[in-house]
């Protein structure tokens, strides 16, 4: 084997126990699941229903909502009912911090309506209270037959456990660096909590773990450790990934490395939205990450060249964008109407250098004329030249051909 053979495809998926979250399996042999989270006030049912629906329509297979106070917990059953009425059956996850035990106990309708409870072991309570409050949430999960995610976050790490591990390390002559102790505390916080949940009677098929940090290398290290130490299904996510391209690149870099190693059963890309920005962007990024790595297919791929000095026109870029947008907008309908459409490859190229070659590799591709070339655009279908388009209407004619190909 050459070195390249080892990296030409992901390593086998790490074996994990599958968890059924409201009909969507996370882990086991199931495909890696895309999930997202709302940023509306859950007590505002109108806004929350609208955002959950938008995220689900964009492709989020699980949606998490904040449940932080009585008004929010009281709104959850209404939100669930209203979503079902408009045909959105996406599983809902309640995100609890500090008072989850109380909210779940006081609002049985909320406990019933949610499909999973997220527990943060770092803030479920302190000292003697911790075990009581944690146990209370696990008892509710048992009573309502719901899975939980034990979600450690280094920003709200169990300080008592961290201090204990730091003291222990010092007593042993400090064999571990401060970063290593921190990573160990993050892993142990998740593992010990999961173990406690099992002792209380929750099955392994009801527990998902996550251990989020905000630095790429730390995330890779923490999850690599965690993956070796348990077989719980793992939820991947880089916390506080940041805004715009930085957040996208950091999430893709860290999760890409882990996914390549077979680690990760569900992903959430956390992007700080631009003011007024579209929340479903993080769903799109998760989908694209899984698709470019070859794990799943969500939307047809449009390959477009970047353009260069050989083309002075932006026609091909506009056409590529136009087609990508058109496909994305129509996917909810096309997915039902044309099974397999997400596997389609379209190429839109700028000149003769790579245009015909790349177009031949696509299901359908067009090579537009570069500067000084004859004004003709050959279209290739299934690797063979089908037609040469000419004149001012090339873009629309090619779009029609793409639709025709999809329909056929
Ligand atoms: Fe430039 Fe042509 Fe390559 Fe596009 S295909 S980047 S226009 S050389």
Tab-separated table of C-alpha atoms and ligand atoms in Angstrom:
chain	number	residue	atom	x	y	z
A	1	UNK	CA	0.000	0.000	0.000
A	2	UNK	CA	1.147	3.523	-0.651
A	3	UNK	CA	0.826	6.226	2.026
A	4	UNK	CA	-2.057	7.701	0.036
A	5	UNK	CA	-4.078	4.500	0.361
A	6	UNK	CA	-4.371	5.028	4.098
A	7	UNK	CA	-5.981	8.421	3.658
A	8	UNK	CA	-8.079	7.925	0.538
A	9	UNK	CA	-11.098	7.085	2.690
A	10	UNK	CA	-12.082	7.503	6.341
A	11	UNK	CA	-11.037	4.903	8.887
A	12	UNK	CA	-13.834	2.505	9.902
A	13	UNK	CA	-16.412	4.170	12.148
A	14	UNK	CA	-15.737	3.721	15.847
A	15	UNK	CA	-18.250	1.260	17.290
A	16	UNK	CA	-20.805	2.998	19.470
A	17	UNK	CA	-24.125	2.075	21.040
A	18	UNK	CA	-26.982	3.479	18.955
A	19	UNK	CA	-29.417	5.837	20.712
A	20	UNK	CA	-32.945	6.421	19.448
A	21	UNK	CA	-33.773	10.114	19.735
A	22	UNK	CA	-37.440	10.516	18.819
A	23	UNK	CA	-37.095	8.126	15.876
A	24	UNK	CA	-33.644	9.300	14.696
A	25	UNK	CA	-30.790	6.952	15.593
A	26	UNK	CA	-27.519	8.484	16.740
A	27	UNK	CA	-24.569	6.080	16.736
A	28	UNK	CA	-24.518	2.350	16.050
A	29	UNK	CA	-24.665	1.770	12.299
A	30	UNK	CA	-26.730	4.879	11.614
A	31	UNK	CA	-25.426	7.617	9.316
A	32	UNK	CA	-23.857	10.620	11.058
A	33	UNK	CA	-26.715	12.901	12.095
A	34	UNK	CA	-26.870	16.664	11.493
A	35	UNK	CA	-28.231	18.763	14.314
A	36	UNK	CA	-28.643	22.380	15.212
A	37	UNK	CA	-29.965	24.687	17.903
A	38	UNK	CA	-32.375	27.610	17.981
A	39	UNK	CA	-31.453	31.033	19.359
A	40	UNK	CA	-34.989	32.176	20.054
A	41	UNK	CA	-36.501	32.612	23.509
A	42	UNK	CA	-38.336	29.301	23.884
A	43	UNK	CA	-41.086	31.065	25.867
A	44	UNK	CA	-41.824	32.889	22.592
A	45	UNK	CA	-43.522	29.929	20.936
A	46	UNK	CA	-44.198	31.729	17.618
A	47	UNK	CA	-40.541	32.546	16.978
A	48	UNK	CA	-39.356	29.163	18.211
A	49	UNK	CA	-41.792	27.221	16.028
A	50	UNK	CA	-40.719	29.307	13.016
A	51	UNK	CA	-37.023	28.744	13.663
A	52	UNK	CA	-37.295	25.028	14.418
A	53	UNK	CA	-39.302	24.617	11.206
A	54	UNK	CA	-36.699	26.564	9.203
A	55	UNK	CA	-33.847	24.483	10.647
A	56	UNK	CA	-35.698	21.229	9.985
A	57	UNK	CA	-36.519	22.275	6.423
A	58	UNK	CA	-32.852	23.158	5.898
A	59	UNK	CA	-31.979	19.584	6.897
A	60	UNK	CA	-31.422	19.606	10.650
A	61	UNK	CA	-32.370	16.098	11.765
A	62	UNK	CA	-32.505	17.034	15.467
A	63	UNK	CA	-33.145	20.489	16.895
A	64	UNK	CA	-32.193	21.648	20.376
A	65	UNK	CA	-34.055	24.395	22.192
A	66	UNK	CA	-33.148	26.242	25.381
A	67	UNK	CA	-35.269	25.381	28.426
A	68	UNK	CA	-34.111	27.836	31.052
A	69	UNK	CA	-37.192	28.849	33.077
A	70	UNK	CA	-40.805	28.006	33.818
A	71	UNK	CA	-42.208	30.012	30.887
A	72	UNK	CA	-39.910	28.199	28.468
A	73	UNK	CA	-40.722	24.762	29.911
A	74	UNK	CA	-44.451	25.566	29.759
A	75	UNK	CA	-44.150	26.517	26.069
A	76	UNK	CA	-42.450	23.271	24.994
A	77	UNK	CA	-45.608	21.095	24.617
A	78	UNK	CA	-47.309	23.868	22.626
A	79	UNK	CA	-44.266	24.202	20.366
A	80	UNK	CA	-44.224	20.458	19.738
A	81	UNK	CA	-47.941	20.358	18.931
A	82	UNK	CA	-47.760	23.304	16.578
A	83	UNK	CA	-44.783	21.831	14.749
A	84	UNK	CA	-46.631	18.554	14.290
A	85	UNK	CA	-49.642	20.422	12.962
A	86	UNK	CA	-47.527	21.956	10.189
A	87	UNK	CA	-45.939	18.597	9.391
A	88	UNK	CA	-42.574	19.156	11.130
A	89	UNK	CA	-41.768	16.054	13.133
A	90	UNK	CA	-38.138	16.791	13.929
A	91	UNK	CA	-37.092	15.493	17.377
A	92	UNK	CA	-36.733	18.277	19.947
A	93	UNK	CA	-33.998	18.319	22.547
A	94	UNK	CA	-34.220	20.374	25.717
A	95	UNK	CA	-31.038	22.193	26.695
A	96	UNK	CA	-30.918	22.382	30.492
A	97	UNK	CA	-28.461	24.148	32.791
A	98	UNK	CA	-28.614	24.687	36.564
A	99	UNK	CA	-32.327	23.989	37.050
A	100	UNK	CA	-33.181	21.150	34.648
A	101	UNK	CA	-34.136	18.855	37.530
A	102	UNK	CA	-36.695	21.371	38.752
A	103	UNK	CA	-38.109	22.333	35.362
A	104	UNK	CA	-38.581	18.724	34.297
A	105	UNK	CA	-40.247	17.810	37.594
A	106	UNK	CA	-42.535	20.867	37.631
A	107	UNK	CA	-43.498	20.586	33.948
A	108	UNK	CA	-44.402	16.997	33.096
A	109	UNK	CA	-45.779	18.165	29.727
A	110	UNK	CA	-42.305	19.431	28.843
A	111	UNK	CA	-40.650	16.217	30.047
A	112	UNK	CA	-43.016	14.232	27.837
A	113	UNK	CA	-42.806	16.461	24.742
A	114	UNK	CA	-39.009	16.552	24.543
A	115	UNK	CA	-37.186	13.730	22.782
A	116	UNK	CA	-33.925	14.076	24.699
A	117	UNK	CA	-32.596	16.017	27.688
A	118	UNK	CA	-29.199	17.681	27.597
A	119	UNK	CA	-27.501	17.747	30.994
A	120	UNK	CA	-24.403	19.822	31.680
A	121	UNK	CA	-22.607	17.990	34.502
A	122	UNK	CA	-20.620	21.154	35.259
A	123	UNK	CA	-23.631	23.132	36.414
A	124	UNK	CA	-26.234	20.645	37.528
A	125	UNK	CA	-25.527	21.551	41.135
A	126	UNK	CA	-22.740	21.733	43.653
A	127	UNK	CA	-21.251	19.220	46.074
A	128	UNK	CA	-23.931	17.224	47.907
A	129	UNK	CA	-26.663	18.777	45.782
A	130	UNK	CA	-25.023	17.650	42.576
A	131	UNK	CA	-25.816	14.007	42.850
A	132	UNK	CA	-29.382	14.691	43.941
A	133	UNK	CA	-30.096	17.051	41.061
A	134	UNK	CA	-28.345	14.891	38.495
A	135	UNK	CA	-30.230	11.833	39.775
A	136	UNK	CA	-33.511	13.712	39.531
A	137	UNK	CA	-32.967	14.385	35.810
A	138	UNK	CA	-31.979	10.771	35.185
A	139	UNK	CA	-35.097	9.613	37.043
A	140	UNK	CA	-37.213	11.805	34.777
A	141	UNK	CA	-35.456	10.308	31.738
A	142	UNK	CA	-36.273	6.831	33.075
A	143	UNK	CA	-39.876	7.735	33.834
A	144	UNK	CA	-40.493	9.235	30.388
A	145	UNK	CA	-38.244	6.768	28.559
A	146	UNK	CA	-36.019	9.506	27.080
A	147	UNK	CA	-32.337	9.505	26.225
A	148	UNK	CA	-29.954	12.133	27.580
A	149	UNK	CA	-26.844	13.854	26.335
A	150	UNK	CA	-24.255	14.416	28.972
A	151	UNK	CA	-22.733	17.536	27.503
A	152	UNK	CA	-19.508	18.722	29.088
A	153	UNK	CA	-18.335	22.174	28.097
A	154	UNK	CA	-14.952	23.438	29.151
A	155	UNK	CA	-16.440	26.899	29.829
A	156	UNK	CA	-18.620	25.404	32.562
A	157	UNK	CA	-16.395	22.532	33.641
A	158	UNK	CA	-16.948	20.885	37.029
A	159	UNK	CA	-14.461	22.963	39.067
A	160	UNK	CA	-14.427	20.541	41.982
A	161	UNK	CA	-13.291	17.701	39.734
A	162	UNK	CA	-10.698	19.923	38.047
A	163	UNK	CA	-9.268	21.032	41.413
A	164	UNK	CA	-9.167	17.435	42.616
A	165	UNK	CA	-7.248	16.307	39.511
A	166	UNK	CA	-4.841	19.250	39.742
A	167	UNK	CA	-4.088	18.450	43.396
A	168	UNK	CA	-3.614	14.794	42.577
A	169	UNK	CA	-1.243	15.665	39.732
A	170	UNK	CA	0.788	17.924	42.030
A	171	UNK	CA	1.006	15.251	44.721
A	172	UNK	CA	2.361	12.850	42.086
A	173	UNK	CA	5.119	15.280	41.048
A	174	UNK	CA	3.183	16.930	38.183
A	175	UNK	CA	3.660	14.347	35.420
A	176	UNK	CA	0.857	16.025	33.430
A	177	UNK	CA	0.819	19.541	32.012
A	178	UNK	CA	-2.001	21.904	32.992
A	179	UNK	CA	-3.591	21.318	29.552
A	180	UNK	CA	-3.464	17.563	30.035
A	181	UNK	CA	-5.117	17.856	33.454
A	182	UNK	CA	-7.821	20.048	31.948
A	183	UNK	CA	-8.439	17.532	29.164
A	184	UNK	CA	-8.564	14.714	31.678
A	185	UNK	CA	-11.098	16.642	33.755
A	186	UNK	CA	-13.274	17.197	30.677
A	187	UNK	CA	-13.196	13.476	29.797
A	188	UNK	CA	-13.723	12.331	33.376
A	189	UNK	CA	-16.610	14.719	33.920
A	190	UNK	CA	-18.461	13.092	31.015
A	191	UNK	CA	-17.449	9.521	31.770
A	192	UNK	CA	-18.177	9.649	35.512
A	193	UNK	CA	-21.565	11.252	34.895
A	194	UNK	CA	-22.437	8.620	32.307
A	195	UNK	CA	-21.356	5.909	34.719
A	196	UNK	CA	-23.565	7.426	37.425
A	197	UNK	CA	-26.501	7.546	34.977
A	198	UNK	CA	-25.991	3.838	34.298
A	199	UNK	CA	-25.869	3.075	38.027
A	200	UNK	CA	-29.211	4.836	38.322
A	201	UNK	CA	-30.630	2.489	35.707
A	202	UNK	CA	-30.268	4.347	32.392
A	203	UNK	CA	-29.171	2.023	29.581
A	204	UNK	CA	-26.126	2.677	27.425
A	205	UNK	CA	-28.565	3.007	24.535
A	206	UNK	CA	-29.961	6.116	26.223
A	207	UNK	CA	-26.703	8.024	26.686
A	208	UNK	CA	-24.885	10.323	24.275
A	209	UNK	CA	-21.704	12.110	25.323
A	210	UNK	CA	-20.121	15.353	24.227
A	211	UNK	CA	-17.091	17.257	25.482
A	212	UNK	CA	-16.868	20.610	23.772
A	213	UNK	CA	-13.896	22.941	23.835
A	214	UNK	CA	-13.170	25.977	21.695
A	215	UNK	CA	-9.680	25.222	20.341
A	216	UNK	CA	-9.216	22.950	17.353
A	217	UNK	CA	-6.256	20.931	18.675
A	218	UNK	CA	-7.877	20.528	22.117
A	219	UNK	CA	-11.081	19.240	20.560
A	220	UNK	CA	-9.197	16.647	18.541
A	221	UNK	CA	-7.255	15.532	21.626
A	222	UNK	CA	-10.286	15.364	23.947
A	223	UNK	CA	-12.482	13.378	21.560
A	224	UNK	CA	-9.646	11.043	20.560
A	225	UNK	CA	-9.245	10.180	24.270
A	226	UNK	CA	-12.966	9.915	24.882
A	227	UNK	CA	-13.482	7.679	21.867
A	228	UNK	CA	-10.930	5.188	23.199
A	229	UNK	CA	-12.383	5.130	26.702
A	230	UNK	CA	-16.039	4.375	26.020
A	231	UNK	CA	-18.535	3.205	23.451
A	232	UNK	CA	-21.199	5.834	24.086
A	233	UNK	CA	-22.466	7.599	20.971
A	234	UNK	CA	-20.537	10.861	20.559
A	235	UNK	CA	-21.910	14.277	19.678
A	236	UNK	CA	-19.187	16.396	18.032
A	237	UNK	CA	-19.032	20.132	18.180
A	238	UNK	CA	-16.526	22.906	18.568
A	239	UNK	CA	-17.968	25.327	21.072
A	240	UNK	CA	-17.686	29.075	20.500
A	241	UNK	CA	-16.379	28.326	17.014
A	242	UNK	CA	-16.827	31.981	16.133
A	243	UNK	CA	-18.185	34.063	13.309
A	244	UNK	CA	-18.104	33.723	9.546
A	245	UNK	CA	-15.280	31.930	7.808
A	246	UNK	CA	-13.257	31.482	11.015
A	247	UNK	CA	-16.057	29.513	12.659
A	248	UNK	CA	-16.607	27.429	9.548
A	249	UNK	CA	-12.926	26.644	9.037
A	250	UNK	CA	-12.295	25.838	12.717
A	251	UNK	CA	-15.338	23.540	12.894
A	252	UNK	CA	-14.500	21.794	9.633
A	253	UNK	CA	-10.816	21.389	10.521
A	254	UNK	CA	-11.433	19.903	13.968
A	255	UNK	CA	-14.422	17.746	13.150
A	256	UNK	CA	-12.937	16.713	9.808
A	257	UNK	CA	-9.907	15.201	11.545
A	258	UNK	CA	-12.124	13.354	14.039
A	259	UNK	CA	-14.582	12.127	11.424
A	260	UNK	CA	-11.679	10.864	9.314
A	261	UNK	CA	-10.622	8.767	12.325
A	262	UNK	CA	-14.128	7.298	12.520
A	263	UNK	CA	-15.063	9.389	15.578
A	264	UNK	CA	-18.430	11.128	15.824
A	265	UNK	CA	-22.068	10.053	15.508
A	266	UNK	CA	-23.757	13.431	15.273
A	267	UNK	CA	-22.379	16.880	14.463
A	268	UNK	CA	-23.359	20.373	15.328
A	269	UNK	CA	-21.565	23.346	13.809
A	270	UNK	CA	-21.984	26.321	16.170
A	271	UNK	CA	-21.650	29.574	14.286
A	272	UNK	CA	-22.211	32.988	15.791
A	273	UNK	CA	-24.878	34.360	13.442
A	274	UNK	CA	-24.344	37.698	11.757
A	275	UNK	CA	-26.985	40.200	12.917
A	276	UNK	CA	-30.126	39.177	11.059
A	277	UNK	CA	-28.186	36.274	9.583
A	278	UNK	CA	-29.691	32.975	8.612
A	279	UNK	CA	-29.477	30.397	11.413
A	280	UNK	CA	-29.772	27.528	8.969
A	281	UNK	CA	-26.280	28.312	7.684
A	282	UNK	CA	-24.871	26.020	10.358
A	283	UNK	CA	-27.007	23.163	9.041
A	284	UNK	CA	-25.673	23.804	5.561
A	285	UNK	CA	-22.065	23.766	6.837
A	286	UNK	CA	-22.633	20.473	8.720
A	287	UNK	CA	-24.159	18.915	5.624
A	288	UNK	CA	-21.357	20.126	3.390
A	289	UNK	CA	-18.727	18.841	5.818
A	290	UNK	CA	-20.292	15.366	5.811
A	291	UNK	CA	-20.820	15.450	2.066
A	292	UNK	CA	-17.351	16.597	0.995
A	293	UNK	CA	-15.851	13.907	3.240
A	294	UNK	CA	-17.992	11.278	1.563
A	295	UNK	CA	-20.151	10.276	4.553
A	296	UNK	CA	-23.507	11.421	3.285
A	297	UNK	CA	-25.152	13.100	0.297
A	298	UNK	CA	-27.562	15.951	0.901
A	299	UNK	CA	-27.525	18.163	-2.181
A	300	UNK	CA	-26.109	17.814	-5.680
A	301	UNK	CA	-22.516	19.020	-5.927
A	302	UNK	CA	-21.815	21.948	-8.215
A	303	UNK	CA	-18.119	22.067	-9.091
A	304	UNK	CA	-17.032	25.446	-10.416
A	305	UNK	CA	-13.563	26.640	-11.304
A	306	UNK	CA	-12.326	29.732	-9.463
A	307	UNK	CA	-11.784	31.682	-12.674
A	308	UNK	CA	-8.531	33.364	-13.622
A	309	UNK	CA	-7.001	35.675	-16.207
A	310	UNK	CA	-8.143	33.363	-18.989
A	311	UNK	CA	-11.691	34.522	-18.508
A	312	UNK	CA	-12.724	38.114	-18.096
A	313	UNK	CA	-16.411	37.347	-17.857
A	314	UNK	CA	-18.175	36.355	-14.651
A	315	UNK	CA	-20.883	34.468	-16.536
A	316	UNK	CA	-19.665	31.089	-15.340
A	317	UNK	CA	-19.494	32.172	-11.686
A	318	UNK	CA	-22.984	33.635	-11.890
A	319	UNK	CA	-24.225	30.484	-13.576
A	320	UNK	CA	-22.597	28.262	-10.938
A	321	UNK	CA	-24.169	30.306	-8.145
A	322	UNK	CA	-27.491	30.412	-9.907
A	323	UNK	CA	-27.570	26.646	-10.291
A	324	UNK	CA	-26.357	25.969	-6.748
A	325	UNK	CA	-29.041	28.309	-5.326
A	326	UNK	CA	-31.745	26.877	-7.547
A	327	UNK	CA	-30.873	23.312	-6.521
A	328	UNK	CA	-30.715	24.147	-2.812
A	329	UNK	CA	-34.061	25.979	-2.895
A	330	UNK	CA	-35.757	23.100	-4.663
A	331	UNK	CA	-34.203	20.234	-2.711
A	332	UNK	CA	-37.064	19.792	-0.197
A	333	UNK	CA	-39.404	19.044	-3.158
A	334	UNK	CA	-36.896	17.297	-5.407
A	335	UNK	CA	-35.752	14.962	-2.641
A	336	UNK	CA	-39.271	13.507	-2.557
A	337	UNK	CA	-39.871	13.707	-6.286
A	338	UNK	CA	-36.534	12.489	-7.642
A	339	UNK	CA	-34.968	9.902	-5.335
A	340	UNK	CA	-31.169	9.988	-5.564
A	341	UNK	CA	-31.016	13.599	-6.806
A	342	UNK	CA	-28.602	14.460	-3.975
A	343	UNK	CA	-25.949	12.291	-5.662
A	344	UNK	CA	-25.873	14.517	-8.779
A	345	UNK	CA	-22.609	16.209	-9.847
A	346	UNK	CA	-22.741	19.360	-11.953
A	347	UNK	CA	-19.675	21.188	-13.310
A	348	UNK	CA	-19.561	24.806	-14.446
A	349	UNK	CA	-16.155	25.691	-15.846
A	350	UNK	CA	-14.617	28.879	-17.173
A	351	UNK	CA	-12.467	27.873	-20.152
A	352	UNK	CA	-11.006	25.147	-22.302
A	353	UNK	CA	-8.019	24.362	-20.020
A	354	UNK	CA	-9.864	22.256	-17.429
A	355	UNK	CA	-13.426	22.807	-18.639
A	356	UNK	CA	-14.002	19.761	-20.877
A	357	UNK	CA	-12.035	17.416	-18.564
A	358	UNK	CA	-13.882	18.434	-15.411
A	359	UNK	CA	-17.240	18.485	-17.224
A	360	UNK	CA	-16.696	14.936	-18.460
A	361	UNK	CA	-16.218	13.769	-14.874
A	362	UNK	CA	-19.519	15.313	-13.808
A	363	UNK	CA	-22.980	13.918	-14.547
A	364	UNK	CA	-23.652	17.108	-16.473
A	365	UNK	CA	-21.126	19.864	-17.082
A	366	UNK	CA	-20.565	22.920	-19.188
A	367	UNK	CA	-17.307	24.437	-20.367
A	368	UNK	CA	-17.889	28.125	-21.038
A	369	UNK	CA	-15.686	30.014	-23.483
A	370	UNK	CA	-12.690	31.821	-22.004
A	371	UNK	CA	-11.221	35.079	-23.310
A	372	UNK	CA	-10.362	34.843	-26.997
A	373	UNK	CA	-11.970	31.421	-27.389
A	374	UNK	CA	-14.666	30.695	-29.915
A	375	UNK	CA	-18.044	31.698	-28.287
A	376	UNK	CA	-19.214	28.137	-27.862
A	377	UNK	CA	-19.968	26.135	-24.717
A	378	UNK	CA	-19.885	22.364	-25.014
A	379	UNK	CA	-22.154	20.513	-22.587
A	380	UNK	CA	-21.179	17.032	-21.454
A	381	UNK	CA	-23.710	14.529	-20.162
A	382	UNK	CA	-22.527	11.319	-18.508
A	383	UNK	CA	-19.017	11.912	-19.847
A	384	UNK	CA	-20.037	12.472	-23.480
A	385	UNK	CA	-20.392	15.690	-25.388
A	386	UNK	CA	-24.147	16.198	-25.834
A	387	UNK	CA	-24.460	19.603	-27.455
A	388	UNK	CA	-22.627	22.890	-27.958
A	389	UNK	CA	-24.527	25.947	-26.760
A	390	UNK	CA	-24.010	29.325	-28.423
A	391	UNK	CA	-25.432	32.807	-28.226
A	392	UNK	CA	-26.672	35.018	-25.403
A	393	UNK	CA	-28.950	32.431	-23.814
A	394	UNK	CA	-26.346	29.849	-22.810
A	395	UNK	CA	-27.010	30.184	-19.062
A	396	UNK	CA	-30.755	29.571	-19.249
A	397	UNK	CA	-30.403	26.769	-21.760
A	398	UNK	CA	-27.918	24.984	-19.500
A	399	UNK	CA	-30.191	25.411	-16.476
A	400	UNK	CA	-33.016	23.826	-18.459
A	401	UNK	CA	-30.721	20.951	-19.392
A	402	UNK	CA	-29.830	20.384	-15.731
A	403	UNK	CA	-33.493	20.238	-14.783
A	404	UNK	CA	-34.193	17.951	-17.711
A	405	UNK	CA	-31.359	15.661	-16.538
A	406	UNK	CA	-32.724	15.608	-12.986
A	407	UNK	CA	-36.211	14.770	-14.212
A	408	UNK	CA	-34.906	11.941	-16.368
B	1	LIG	FE1	-8.906	29.566	-15.365
B	1	LIG	FE2	-9.889	28.014	-17.264
B	1	LIG	FE3	-8.900	26.896	-15.025
B	1	LIG	FE4	-11.225	28.196	-14.940
B	1	LIG	S1	-10.783	26.313	-16.134
B	1	LIG	S2	-9.497	28.454	-13.515
B	1	LIG	S3	-10.888	29.848	-16.413
B	1	LIG	S4	-7.752	28.045	-16.584
